[in-house]
XYZ file of C-alpha atoms in Angstrom:
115
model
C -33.503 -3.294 16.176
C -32.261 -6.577 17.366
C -31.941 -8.341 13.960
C -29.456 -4.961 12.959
C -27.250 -5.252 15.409
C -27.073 -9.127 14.882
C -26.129 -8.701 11.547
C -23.750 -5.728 11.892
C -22.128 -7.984 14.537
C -21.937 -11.317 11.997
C -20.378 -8.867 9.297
C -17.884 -6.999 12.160
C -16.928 -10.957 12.755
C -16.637 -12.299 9.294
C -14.059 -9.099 7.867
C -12.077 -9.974 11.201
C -11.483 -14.003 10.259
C -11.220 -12.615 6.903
C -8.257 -9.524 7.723
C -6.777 -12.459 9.996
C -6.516 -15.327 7.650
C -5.186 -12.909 5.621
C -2.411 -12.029 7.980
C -1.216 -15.418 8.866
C -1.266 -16.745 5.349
C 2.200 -14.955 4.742
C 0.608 -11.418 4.148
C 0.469 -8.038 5.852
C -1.699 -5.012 5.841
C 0.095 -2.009 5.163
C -1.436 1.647 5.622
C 1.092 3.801 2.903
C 2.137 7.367 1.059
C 2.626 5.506 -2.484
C 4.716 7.312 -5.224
C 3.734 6.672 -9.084
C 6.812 7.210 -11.204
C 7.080 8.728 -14.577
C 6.349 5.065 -16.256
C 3.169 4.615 -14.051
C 5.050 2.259 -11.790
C 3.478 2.551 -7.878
C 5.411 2.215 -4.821
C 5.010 2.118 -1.440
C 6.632 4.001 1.233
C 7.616 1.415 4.088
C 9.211 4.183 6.388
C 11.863 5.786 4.311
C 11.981 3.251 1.637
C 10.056 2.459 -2.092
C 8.734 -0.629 -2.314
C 7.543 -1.372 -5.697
C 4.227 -3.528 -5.476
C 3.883 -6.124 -7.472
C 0.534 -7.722 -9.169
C -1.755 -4.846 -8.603
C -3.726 -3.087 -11.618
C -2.934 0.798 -12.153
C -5.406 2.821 -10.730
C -5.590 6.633 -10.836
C -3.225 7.095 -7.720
C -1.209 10.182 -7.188
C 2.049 10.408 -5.550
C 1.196 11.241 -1.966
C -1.987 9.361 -1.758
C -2.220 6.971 0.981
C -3.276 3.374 0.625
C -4.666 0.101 2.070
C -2.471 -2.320 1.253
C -2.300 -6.491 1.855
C 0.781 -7.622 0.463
C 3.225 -10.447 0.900
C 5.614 -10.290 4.084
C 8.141 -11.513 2.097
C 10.205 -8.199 0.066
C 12.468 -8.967 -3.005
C 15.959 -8.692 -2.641
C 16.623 -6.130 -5.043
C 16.706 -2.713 -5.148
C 14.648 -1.003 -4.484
C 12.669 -3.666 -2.977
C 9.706 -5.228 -4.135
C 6.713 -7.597 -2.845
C 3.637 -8.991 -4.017
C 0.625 -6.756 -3.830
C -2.346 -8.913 -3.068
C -5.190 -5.814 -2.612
C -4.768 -2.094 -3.259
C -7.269 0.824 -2.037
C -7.059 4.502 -1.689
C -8.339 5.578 1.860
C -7.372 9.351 0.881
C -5.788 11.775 -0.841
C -2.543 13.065 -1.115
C 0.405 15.407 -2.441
C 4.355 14.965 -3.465
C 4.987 17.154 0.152
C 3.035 13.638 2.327
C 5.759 11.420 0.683
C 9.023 11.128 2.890
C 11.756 12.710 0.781
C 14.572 10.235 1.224
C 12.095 7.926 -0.553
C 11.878 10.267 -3.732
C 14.904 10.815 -3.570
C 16.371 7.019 -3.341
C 14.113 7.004 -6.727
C 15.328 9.944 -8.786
C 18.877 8.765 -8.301
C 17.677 5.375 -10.008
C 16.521 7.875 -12.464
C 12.651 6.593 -12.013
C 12.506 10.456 -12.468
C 13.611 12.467 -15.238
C 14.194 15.845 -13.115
């Protein structure tokens, strides 16, 4: 039972250098509502903003679904913003109704929306 625990404990260790090399290499970890647009570009939600993320591959993610994300601390100046998507996962599942509206909204008048 010893050798388990010893183990578990190494691993618990290693993702925590990992996650904080990560961090202080100019990235951040993000926990997000993303929004797919009509084109199959995803955004994040970074409180009542889109973020588009950059350099990630297109998974099947819904609008609504919330995400794992490390991405670059630094954001785009454009608008809406962007930054540098480093790793993407969904932790679960989602609808349109999770999403903060003034974020859908910001996009549909940039007509990332047809309706």
């Amino acid at each position: 039972m010893n050798k388990k625990y010893t183990i578990g404990f190494c691993i618990f260790i290693v993702v925590i250098i990992l996650l904080t090399s990560i961090v202080f290499s100019g990235n951040d970890i993000t926990v997000a509502r993303c929004i797919i647009t009509e084109n199959g570009e995803l955004f994040m939600v970074d409180g009542e903003r889109p973020v588009i993320l950059n350099g990630c591959s297109k998974k099947d993610y819904k609008t609504g679904d919330k995400l794992f994300i490390i991405h670059s601390t630094a954001y785009a100046e454009s608008y809406p913003e962007q930054t540098s998507a480093k790793l993407v996962f969904k932790i679960s599942d989602g609808t349109e109704q999770d999403v903060n509206q003034k974020a859908l909204d910001i996009l549909k008048e940039l007509n990332y929306f047809d309706s």
